[in-house]
Amino acid sequence: VFAQANYYFNPEWTLTLGGRYSVEDKEIEQYNYTSATPAPAGLLTREQFDALLGTVHDVVPNPDIPLLKEQDDWSDFTPSLTLSYTAGDDVLDSAALDTLLVYGTWSQGFKAGGFSRLDETFTSFDPEHVTNYELGFKIDALDQQLRLNIALFYMDYEDMQATITRALDEIRVGVGTANAGEATMQGAEVELSYLPNEHWLFTLSANYLDAEYDKFDDLKLNPDSGEFEPVDRSSEDFAYVPETTFSASAEYRWGGGDWGDWAARLAYFYKDEVFIALSSGLEDQDAAYLDSYDLWNARLSWLSPNDGRVELALYCDNLTDENYYGTGTIEVANQGTRSLVTSLGRTYGLQASYRF
């Protein structure tokens, strides 16, 4: 259930109140099977291992845990409040602006809990709650040729949900979601577009994000005792969260009439390094980070005259043939693995589309 109402103090000042009440019910069932053929005792010889190639065993219900089943429900009320100021003509004229909107927002968010298979049974995790503070403004100027949006934000998380890996014994590793505890995110977003004339369009977008765990209590298997022990992971970086991203583009349009419309676009993108570890104890390891990278992309498109329903485009992504890793994972709970997704390198092609 969601409701929102506006109260207008005057033509410039507006107060917006909102609220959402959410109820989520989750149920999970997992049927477990095992091989009907007993595993050979001890280590396999090379000949025994090679003989398994292409072998398909019959399966039977796991006698120890044939069925895992869990159910739970969560509910929460999340309010929001926004105070906004829309500048009048007198302010706009004195500041040489077309439009000006300034706003401040306080809001709360909720993500329902769930279940993870981190051991022999399902482990439940609690809902995630966040309180968000945001201050921003939106400006149009130069007869709508220039647009600038800036937002500053601060987010306070409780029971934050995080994906983790956890060793279960000397061989098996569990992957799932757990509550990291408390965290804060603060940063800024900037968007700028400029139309100097009917042909050119320039855009710029930049994001800065400072994310920190204030509390991250996890469990780690002690190989000597076989028991799980508490481990503090609050000094780790956020996984898959770059501190800085940046993009910019320049586009030139021309044509019209019997020859159709043409557009040439050159775009640049930068992404800061990211932390990819899901298990504890890797915050000081270079292998747990992916390097920053930047890309150049180009596109030339043509729209058919009159209705513009047909579009043909030549494109080239990663013009400089940059070698980089887009994403990956690393975990050292047992033997240790590091999996990385490499870039495609320079790619180009022809696209055709028709709008009905």
mmCIF file of C-alpha atoms in Angstrom:
data_model
loop_
_atom_site.group_PDB
_atom_site.id
_atom_site.type_symbol
_atom_site.label_atom_id
_atom_site.label_comp_id
_atom_site.label_asym_id
_atom_site.label_seq_id
_atom_site.Cartn_x
_atom_site.Cartn_y
_atom_site.Cartn_z
ATOM 1 C CA VAL A 1 0.000 0.000 0.000
ATOM 2 C CA PHE A 2 1.434 3.359 -1.036
ATOM 3 C CA ALA A 3 0.176 6.904 -0.507
ATOM 4 C CA GLN A 4 1.594 10.350 -1.253
ATOM 5 C CA ALA A 5 0.332 13.883 -0.665
ATOM 6 C CA ASN A 6 1.598 17.382 -1.509
ATOM 7 C CA TYR A 7 1.116 20.523 0.552
ATOM 8 C CA TYR A 8 1.799 23.825 -1.210
ATOM 9 C CA PHE A 9 2.899 26.592 1.151
ATOM 10 C CA ASN A 10 3.007 28.979 -1.820
ATOM 11 C CA PRO A 11 3.890 28.730 -5.536
ATOM 12 C CA GLU A 12 7.584 28.192 -4.671
ATOM 13 C CA TRP A 13 7.602 25.865 -1.634
ATOM 14 C CA THR A 14 6.106 22.338 -1.594
ATOM 15 C CA LEU A 15 6.097 19.647 1.088
ATOM 16 C CA THR A 16 5.631 16.055 -0.121
ATOM 17 C CA LEU A 17 4.749 13.312 2.367
ATOM 18 C CA GLY A 18 4.671 9.658 1.403
ATOM 19 C CA GLY A 19 4.456 6.249 2.976
ATOM 20 C CA ARG A 20 4.535 2.607 1.945
ATOM 21 C CA TYR A 21 3.467 -0.452 3.923
ATOM 22 C CA SER A 22 4.995 -3.670 2.595
ATOM 23 C CA VAL A 23 4.282 -7.305 3.465
ATOM 24 C CA GLU A 24 6.349 -10.104 1.934
ATOM 25 C CA ASP A 25 5.865 -13.830 2.481
ATOM 26 C CA LYS A 26 8.540 -16.261 1.298
ATOM 27 C CA GLU A 27 8.537 -20.041 1.246
ATOM 28 C CA ILE A 28 11.280 -22.311 -0.041
ATOM 29 C CA GLU A 29 11.493 -26.076 -0.584
ATOM 30 C CA GLN A 30 14.586 -27.967 -1.677
ATOM 31 C CA TYR A 31 14.633 -31.682 -2.451
ATOM 32 C CA ASN A 32 18.105 -33.195 -2.046
ATOM 33 C CA TYR A 33 19.479 -36.190 -3.903
ATOM 34 C CA THR A 34 22.673 -38.189 -3.826
ATOM 35 C CA SER A 35 24.320 -40.794 -6.031
ATOM 36 C CA ALA A 36 22.974 -44.321 -5.741
ATOM 37 C CA THR A 37 26.511 -45.595 -6.320
ATOM 38 C CA PRO A 38 28.693 -45.511 -3.188
ATOM 39 C CA ALA A 39 31.826 -43.429 -3.512
ATOM 40 C CA PRO A 40 35.088 -45.387 -3.527
ATOM 41 C CA ALA A 41 37.050 -45.327 -0.311
ATOM 42 C CA GLY A 42 40.222 -43.262 -0.120
ATOM 43 C CA LEU A 43 41.902 -41.377 -2.926
ATOM 44 C CA LEU A 44 41.183 -42.269 -6.545
ATOM 45 C CA THR A 45 43.947 -43.511 -8.785
ATOM 46 C CA ARG A 46 44.417 -41.854 -12.136
ATOM 47 C CA GLU A 47 42.872 -44.868 -13.869
ATOM 48 C CA GLN A 48 39.783 -44.753 -11.602
ATOM 49 C CA PHE A 49 39.384 -41.036 -12.195
ATOM 50 C CA ASP A 50 39.644 -41.367 -15.992
ATOM 51 C CA ALA A 51 37.092 -44.196 -15.912
ATOM 52 C CA LEU A 52 34.492 -41.759 -14.521
ATOM 53 C CA LEU A 53 34.497 -39.782 -17.770
ATOM 54 C CA GLY A 54 31.001 -39.895 -19.256
ATOM 55 C CA THR A 55 29.602 -41.839 -16.301
ATOM 56 C CA VAL A 56 26.050 -40.947 -15.236
ATOM 57 C CA HIS A 57 24.942 -42.341 -11.890
ATOM 58 C CA ASP A 58 21.380 -42.926 -10.777
ATOM 59 C CA VAL A 59 20.304 -40.650 -7.942
ATOM 60 C CA VAL A 60 18.194 -41.331 -4.867
ATOM 61 C CA PRO A 61 16.806 -39.029 -2.161
ATOM 62 C CA ASN A 62 19.464 -38.030 0.347
ATOM 63 C CA PRO A 63 18.654 -40.137 3.441
ATOM 64 C CA ASP A 64 20.123 -37.525 5.804
ATOM 65 C CA ILE A 65 18.342 -34.432 4.463
ATOM 66 C CA PRO A 66 15.770 -35.482 1.823
ATOM 67 C CA LEU A 67 13.835 -32.204 2.082
ATOM 68 C CA LEU A 68 14.630 -28.721 3.354
ATOM 69 C CA LYS A 69 11.723 -26.375 3.856
ATOM 70 C CA GLU A 70 11.408 -22.892 5.357
ATOM 71 C CA GLN A 71 8.779 -20.144 5.490
ATOM 72 C CA ASP A 72 8.718 -16.661 6.952
ATOM 73 C CA ASP A 73 7.137 -13.273 6.403
ATOM 74 C CA TRP A 74 8.248 -9.696 6.980
ATOM 75 C CA SER A 75 6.459 -6.359 7.039
ATOM 76 C CA ASP A 76 7.496 -2.731 7.458
ATOM 77 C CA PHE A 77 6.282 0.841 7.049
ATOM 78 C CA THR A 78 8.668 3.172 5.198
ATOM 79 C CA PRO A 79 7.889 6.913 5.196
ATOM 80 C CA SER A 80 9.372 9.692 3.070
ATOM 81 C CA LEU A 81 9.451 13.489 3.268
ATOM 82 C CA THR A 82 10.606 15.981 0.635
ATOM 83 C CA LEU A 83 10.762 19.762 0.837
ATOM 84 C CA SER A 84 11.273 21.430 -2.541
ATOM 85 C CA TYR A 85 11.717 24.977 -3.760
ATOM 86 C CA THR A 86 10.871 26.014 -7.329
ATOM 87 C CA ALA A 87 12.240 29.448 -8.137
ATOM 88 C CA GLY A 88 9.890 32.134 -9.375
ATOM 89 C CA ASP A 89 10.415 34.501 -12.273
ATOM 90 C CA ASP A 90 12.078 37.196 -10.173
ATOM 91 C CA VAL A 91 14.768 34.810 -8.905
ATOM 92 C CA LEU A 92 15.251 33.247 -12.345
ATOM 93 C CA ASP A 93 15.647 36.615 -14.043
ATOM 94 C CA SER A 94 18.196 37.840 -11.510
ATOM 95 C CA ALA A 95 20.205 34.584 -11.771
ATOM 96 C CA ALA A 96 19.871 34.318 -15.578
ATOM 97 C CA LEU A 97 18.244 30.868 -15.293
ATOM 98 C CA ASP A 98 15.321 29.224 -17.065
ATOM 99 C CA THR A 99 14.319 26.913 -14.202
ATOM 100 C CA LEU A 100 15.658 26.136 -10.727
ATOM 101 C CA LEU A 101 14.540 23.357 -8.399
ATOM 102 C CA VAL A 102 16.151 22.764 -4.989
ATOM 103 C CA TYR A 103 15.055 19.839 -2.826
ATOM 104 C CA GLY A 104 15.867 17.961 0.352
ATOM 105 C CA THR A 105 14.637 14.419 1.000
ATOM 106 C CA TRP A 106 14.475 12.146 4.013
ATOM 107 C CA SER A 107 13.262 8.610 3.365
ATOM 108 C CA GLN A 108 13.443 5.071 4.675
ATOM 109 C CA GLY A 109 13.712 1.842 2.714
ATOM 110 C CA PHE A 110 13.125 -1.838 3.389
ATOM 111 C CA LYS A 111 14.291 -5.067 1.761
ATOM 112 C CA ALA A 112 12.695 -8.274 2.995
ATOM 113 C CA GLY A 113 14.751 -11.088 4.506
ATOM 114 C CA GLY A 114 15.178 -14.541 3.031
ATOM 115 C CA PHE A 115 17.021 -17.862 3.207
ATOM 116 C CA SER A 116 20.508 -19.029 2.264
ATOM 117 C CA ARG A 117 22.066 -22.499 2.121
ATOM 118 C CA LEU A 118 25.296 -21.760 3.975
ATOM 119 C CA ASP A 119 25.431 -25.126 5.765
ATOM 120 C CA GLU A 120 23.401 -28.341 5.933
ATOM 121 C CA THR A 121 20.169 -26.408 6.458
ATOM 122 C CA PHE A 122 18.730 -23.088 5.370
ATOM 123 C CA THR A 123 19.991 -20.071 7.264
ATOM 124 C CA SER A 124 17.583 -17.149 7.423
ATOM 125 C CA PHE A 125 18.739 -13.544 7.152
ATOM 126 C CA ASP A 126 16.908 -10.486 8.469
ATOM 127 C CA PRO A 127 15.381 -7.595 6.520
ATOM 128 C CA GLU A 128 17.614 -4.733 5.471
ATOM 129 C CA HIS A 129 16.706 -1.179 6.485
ATOM 130 C CA VAL A 130 18.127 2.065 5.138
ATOM 131 C CA THR A 131 17.621 5.730 5.992
ATOM 132 C CA ASN A 132 18.433 8.108 3.156
ATOM 133 C CA TYR A 133 19.220 11.835 3.261
ATOM 134 C CA GLU A 134 19.515 13.665 -0.059
ATOM 135 C CA LEU A 135 20.053 17.288 -1.060
ATOM 136 C CA GLY A 136 20.065 18.364 -4.673
ATOM 137 C CA PHE A 137 19.207 20.898 -7.306
ATOM 138 C CA LYS A 138 18.229 20.940 -10.986
ATOM 139 C CA ILE A 139 18.987 23.891 -13.265
ATOM 140 C CA ASP A 140 18.077 24.811 -16.836
ATOM 141 C CA ALA A 141 19.782 27.832 -18.382
ATOM 142 C CA LEU A 142 20.732 29.530 -21.662
ATOM 143 C CA ASP A 143 17.244 29.138 -23.167
ATOM 144 C CA GLN A 144 17.097 25.431 -22.274
ATOM 145 C CA GLN A 145 20.491 24.760 -23.849
ATOM 146 C CA LEU A 146 22.209 23.916 -20.554
ATOM 147 C CA ARG A 147 20.945 21.445 -17.944
ATOM 148 C CA LEU A 148 22.753 20.671 -14.677
ATOM 149 C CA ASN A 149 21.635 18.207 -11.977
ATOM 150 C CA ILE A 150 23.599 17.696 -8.749
ATOM 151 C CA ALA A 151 22.693 15.443 -5.810
ATOM 152 C CA LEU A 152 24.456 14.827 -2.495
ATOM 153 C CA PHE A 153 23.357 11.821 -0.443
ATOM 154 C CA TYR A 154 24.011 9.969 2.784
ATOM 155 C CA MET A 155 22.616 6.456 3.409
ATOM 156 C CA ASP A 156 22.627 4.687 6.773
ATOM 157 C CA TYR A 157 22.104 0.905 6.625
ATOM 158 C CA GLU A 158 21.051 -1.505 9.376
ATOM 159 C CA ASP A 159 21.242 -5.293 8.918
ATOM 160 C CA MET A 160 22.661 -4.760 5.445
ATOM 161 C CA GLN A 161 22.418 -7.861 3.273
ATOM 162 C CA ALA A 162 25.673 -9.011 1.668
ATOM 163 C CA THR A 163 26.652 -11.962 -0.515
ATOM 164 C CA ILE A 164 29.361 -14.054 1.156
ATOM 165 C CA THR A 165 31.218 -17.345 0.826
ATOM 166 C CA ARG A 166 31.940 -19.473 3.853
ATOM 167 C CA ALA A 167 33.960 -22.697 4.205
ATOM 168 C CA LEU A 168 31.794 -25.546 5.521
ATOM 169 C CA ASP A 169 34.577 -28.127 5.834
ATOM 170 C CA GLU A 170 37.874 -28.953 4.121
ATOM 171 C CA ILE A 171 36.213 -29.242 0.706
ATOM 172 C CA ARG A 172 32.804 -27.583 0.558
ATOM 173 C CA VAL A 173 32.132 -23.846 0.347
ATOM 174 C CA GLY A 174 28.729 -22.281 0.941
ATOM 175 C CA VAL A 175 27.567 -19.232 -0.999
ATOM 176 C CA GLY A 176 24.664 -17.132 0.169
ATOM 177 C CA THR A 177 23.358 -13.965 1.764
ATOM 178 C CA ALA A 178 23.981 -12.854 5.332
ATOM 179 C CA ASN A 179 23.409 -9.694 7.338
ATOM 180 C CA ALA A 180 26.619 -7.664 7.342
ATOM 181 C CA GLY A 181 25.402 -5.391 10.118
ATOM 182 C CA GLU A 182 25.744 -1.619 9.817
ATOM 183 C CA ALA A 183 27.073 0.433 6.894
ATOM 184 C CA THR A 184 27.063 3.951 5.507
ATOM 185 C CA MET A 185 27.245 5.259 1.953
ATOM 186 C CA GLN A 186 27.778 8.879 1.050
ATOM 187 C CA GLY A 187 28.557 10.543 -2.205
ATOM 188 C CA ALA A 188 27.587 12.821 -5.035
ATOM 189 C CA GLU A 189 26.132 12.569 -8.538
ATOM 190 C CA VAL A 190 26.513 15.155 -11.298
ATOM 191 C CA GLU A 191 24.791 15.232 -14.698
ATOM 192 C CA LEU A 192 25.416 17.929 -17.299
ATOM 193 C CA SER A 193 24.118 18.355 -20.848
ATOM 194 C CA TYR A 194 24.764 21.220 -23.239
ATOM 195 C CA LEU A 195 23.170 21.995 -26.622
ATOM 196 C CA PRO A 196 25.159 24.874 -28.127
ATOM 197 C CA ASN A 197 23.154 24.707 -31.379
ATOM 198 C CA GLU A 198 20.838 22.427 -33.367
ATOM 199 C CA HIS A 199 23.696 20.095 -34.344
ATOM 200 C CA TRP A 200 25.804 19.473 -31.221
ATOM 201 C CA LEU A 201 24.988 17.726 -27.923
ATOM 202 C CA PHE A 202 27.544 17.307 -25.138
ATOM 203 C CA THR A 203 26.880 15.239 -21.997
ATOM 204 C CA LEU A 204 28.816 14.509 -18.824
ATOM 205 C CA SER A 205 28.019 12.278 -15.854
ATOM 206 C CA ALA A 206 30.143 11.690 -12.739
ATOM 207 C CA ASN A 207 29.539 9.661 -9.589
ATOM 208 C CA TYR A 208 31.509 9.521 -6.348
ATOM 209 C CA LEU A 209 30.641 6.960 -3.657
ATOM 210 C CA ASP A 210 32.304 6.467 -0.271
ATOM 211 C CA ALA A 211 30.973 3.183 1.160
ATOM 212 C CA GLU A 212 32.090 1.783 4.528
ATOM 213 C CA TYR A 213 31.054 -1.005 6.845
ATOM 214 C CA ASP A 214 30.551 0.259 10.376
ATOM 215 C CA LYS A 215 29.927 -3.294 11.581
ATOM 216 C CA PHE A 216 30.339 -6.559 9.683
ATOM 217 C CA ASP A 217 30.312 -9.666 11.880
ATOM 218 C CA ASP A 218 30.738 -12.948 10.004
ATOM 219 C CA LEU A 219 31.684 -16.530 10.859
ATOM 220 C CA LYS A 220 34.854 -18.350 9.805
ATOM 221 C CA LEU A 221 35.635 -22.050 10.115
ATOM 222 C CA ASN A 222 38.515 -22.940 12.414
ATOM 223 C CA PRO A 223 40.227 -25.869 10.611
ATOM 224 C CA ASP A 224 41.699 -27.200 13.849
ATOM 225 C CA SER A 225 38.530 -27.309 15.945
ATOM 226 C CA GLY A 226 36.011 -27.613 13.105
ATOM 227 C CA GLU A 227 33.922 -24.916 14.781
ATOM 228 C CA PHE A 228 32.749 -21.573 13.385
ATOM 229 C CA GLU A 229 34.285 -18.553 15.080
ATOM 230 C CA PRO A 230 33.345 -14.853 14.844
ATOM 231 C CA VAL A 231 35.379 -12.696 12.465
ATOM 232 C CA ASP A 232 35.286 -8.920 12.050
ATOM 233 C CA ARG A 233 35.090 -7.868 8.383
ATOM 234 C CA SER A 234 34.286 -4.190 8.907
ATOM 235 C CA SER A 235 37.657 -3.086 7.455
ATOM 236 C CA GLU A 236 36.838 -4.575 4.039
ATOM 237 C CA ASP A 237 35.797 -2.529 1.032
ATOM 238 C CA PHE A 238 32.341 -2.969 -0.421
ATOM 239 C CA ALA A 239 32.354 -5.682 -3.072
ATOM 240 C CA TYR A 240 31.646 -4.540 -6.644
ATOM 241 C CA VAL A 241 31.238 -0.868 -5.675
ATOM 242 C CA PRO A 242 33.637 1.483 -7.510
ATOM 243 C CA GLU A 243 34.472 4.727 -5.749
ATOM 244 C CA THR A 244 34.331 6.769 -8.941
ATOM 245 C CA THR A 245 32.634 6.415 -12.330
ATOM 246 C CA PHE A 246 32.660 8.973 -15.123
ATOM 247 C CA SER A 247 31.194 9.225 -18.611
ATOM 248 C CA ALA A 248 31.124 11.879 -21.326
ATOM 249 C CA SER A 249 29.894 12.067 -24.906
ATOM 250 C CA ALA A 250 29.775 14.344 -27.927
ATOM 251 C CA GLU A 251 27.144 13.951 -30.643
ATOM 252 C CA TYR A 252 26.728 15.769 -33.948
ATOM 253 C CA ARG A 253 23.445 15.619 -35.922
ATOM 254 C CA TRP A 254 22.842 16.785 -39.467
ATOM 255 C CA GLY A 255 20.720 16.108 -42.524
ATOM 256 C CA GLY A 256 16.971 16.045 -42.804
ATOM 257 C CA GLY A 257 14.731 16.130 -45.835
ATOM 258 C CA ASP A 258 15.108 13.532 -48.578
ATOM 259 C CA TRP A 259 18.446 12.260 -47.235
ATOM 260 C CA GLY A 260 17.236 11.341 -43.758
ATOM 261 C CA ASP A 261 18.813 12.252 -40.433
ATOM 262 C CA TRP A 262 22.397 11.415 -39.506
ATOM 263 C CA ALA A 263 24.110 11.319 -36.104
ATOM 264 C CA ALA A 264 27.739 10.688 -35.136
ATOM 265 C CA ARG A 265 28.509 9.994 -31.471
ATOM 266 C CA LEU A 266 31.759 9.519 -29.527
ATOM 267 C CA ALA A 267 31.502 8.360 -25.896
ATOM 268 C CA TYR A 268 33.996 7.873 -23.062
ATOM 269 C CA PHE A 269 33.544 5.795 -19.884
ATOM 270 C CA TYR A 270 35.757 5.351 -16.805
ATOM 271 C CA LYS A 271 35.289 2.910 -13.906
ATOM 272 C CA ASP A 272 37.422 2.883 -10.747
ATOM 273 C CA GLU A 273 38.948 -0.276 -9.250
ATOM 274 C CA VAL A 274 36.593 -2.675 -7.458
ATOM 275 C CA PHE A 275 36.924 -5.207 -4.651
ATOM 276 C CA ILE A 276 35.663 -8.679 -5.674
ATOM 277 C CA ALA A 277 36.228 -10.820 -2.548
ATOM 278 C CA LEU A 278 33.275 -12.623 -0.970
ATOM 279 C CA SER A 279 35.221 -14.449 1.760
ATOM 280 C CA SER A 280 37.031 -12.837 4.681
ATOM 281 C CA GLY A 281 40.708 -11.953 5.027
ATOM 282 C CA LEU A 282 41.409 -10.585 1.545
ATOM 283 C CA GLU A 283 41.248 -6.824 2.016
ATOM 284 C CA ASP A 284 45.070 -6.535 1.783
ATOM 285 C CA GLN A 285 45.482 -8.788 -1.256
ATOM 286 C CA ASP A 286 46.072 -7.244 -4.696
ATOM 287 C CA ALA A 287 44.379 -10.259 -6.299
ATOM 288 C CA ALA A 288 41.100 -9.239 -4.630
ATOM 289 C CA TYR A 289 40.883 -6.048 -6.715
ATOM 290 C CA LEU A 290 40.150 -5.393 -10.377
ATOM 291 C CA ASP A 291 42.028 -2.492 -11.922
ATOM 292 C CA SER A 292 40.297 0.629 -13.143
ATOM 293 C CA TYR A 293 39.700 0.963 -16.870
ATOM 294 C CA ASP A 294 38.377 3.416 -19.450
ATOM 295 C CA LEU A 295 36.637 2.862 -22.785
ATOM 296 C CA TRP A 296 35.953 4.789 -25.978
ATOM 297 C CA ASN A 297 32.884 3.928 -28.091
ATOM 298 C CA ALA A 298 31.739 5.354 -31.445
ATOM 299 C CA ARG A 299 28.481 5.189 -33.401
ATOM 300 C CA LEU A 300 27.223 6.513 -36.739
ATOM 301 C CA SER A 301 23.470 6.229 -37.361
ATOM 302 C CA TRP A 302 20.973 7.080 -40.112
ATOM 303 C CA LEU A 303 17.205 7.543 -39.797
ATOM 304 C CA SER A 304 14.990 7.201 -42.849
ATOM 305 C CA PRO A 305 13.360 10.439 -44.117
ATOM 306 C CA ASN A 306 9.815 11.472 -43.264
ATOM 307 C CA ASP A 307 8.730 8.928 -40.627
ATOM 308 C CA GLY A 308 12.165 7.890 -39.237
ATOM 309 C CA ARG A 309 11.015 4.316 -38.769
ATOM 310 C CA VAL A 310 14.094 2.700 -40.278
ATOM 311 C CA GLU A 311 17.438 3.078 -38.514
ATOM 312 C CA LEU A 312 20.820 1.823 -39.661
ATOM 313 C CA ALA A 313 23.899 2.214 -37.468
ATOM 314 C CA LEU A 314 27.592 1.417 -37.614
ATOM 315 C CA TYR A 315 29.216 1.056 -34.205
ATOM 316 C CA CYS A 316 32.584 0.302 -32.677
ATOM 317 C CA ASP A 317 32.880 -0.409 -28.958
ATOM 318 C CA ASN A 318 36.220 -0.288 -27.141
ATOM 319 C CA LEU A 319 37.899 1.645 -29.917
ATOM 320 C CA THR A 320 41.366 1.425 -28.352
ATOM 321 C CA ASP A 321 41.085 -2.357 -27.826
ATOM 322 C CA GLU A 322 41.525 -1.982 -24.051
ATOM 323 C CA ASN A 323 42.268 -5.197 -22.142
ATOM 324 C CA TYR A 324 40.422 -5.247 -18.810
ATOM 325 C CA TYR A 325 38.394 -7.467 -16.494
ATOM 326 C CA GLY A 326 34.727 -6.515 -16.323
ATOM 327 C CA THR A 327 33.912 -8.485 -13.183
ATOM 328 C CA GLY A 328 34.961 -11.577 -11.243
ATOM 329 C CA THR A 329 35.047 -13.358 -7.897
ATOM 330 C CA ILE A 330 37.725 -14.572 -5.525
ATOM 331 C CA GLU A 331 37.415 -16.786 -2.467
ATOM 332 C CA VAL A 332 40.073 -18.547 -0.407
ATOM 333 C CA ALA A 333 37.883 -20.424 2.032
ATOM 334 C CA ASN A 334 39.532 -23.738 1.082
ATOM 335 C CA GLN A 335 41.630 -24.440 -2.013
ATOM 336 C CA GLY A 336 40.963 -20.921 -3.279
ATOM 337 C CA THR A 337 39.583 -19.800 -6.632
ATOM 338 C CA ARG A 338 39.695 -16.606 -8.695
ATOM 339 C CA SER A 339 37.387 -16.287 -11.674
ATOM 340 C CA LEU A 340 37.535 -13.229 -13.943
ATOM 341 C CA VAL A 341 35.442 -12.099 -16.907
ATOM 342 C CA THR A 342 37.713 -10.640 -19.556
ATOM 343 C CA SER A 343 36.813 -7.827 -21.926
ATOM 344 C CA LEU A 344 35.590 -8.501 -25.437
ATOM 345 C CA GLY A 345 38.220 -6.253 -26.914
ATOM 346 C CA ARG A 346 37.363 -4.067 -29.877
ATOM 347 C CA THR A 347 33.944 -4.982 -31.328
ATOM 348 C CA TYR A 348 32.160 -3.462 -34.300
ATOM 349 C CA GLY A 349 29.122 -4.150 -36.371
ATOM 350 C CA LEU A 350 26.043 -2.977 -38.236
ATOM 351 C CA GLN A 351 22.620 -2.642 -36.593
ATOM 352 C CA ALA A 352 19.252 -2.335 -38.326
ATOM 353 C CA SER A 353 15.896 -1.607 -36.715
ATOM 354 C CA TYR A 354 12.329 -0.758 -37.711
ATOM 355 C CA ARG A 355 9.822 1.058 -35.529
ATOM 356 C CA PHE A 356 6.198 -0.021 -35.987
#
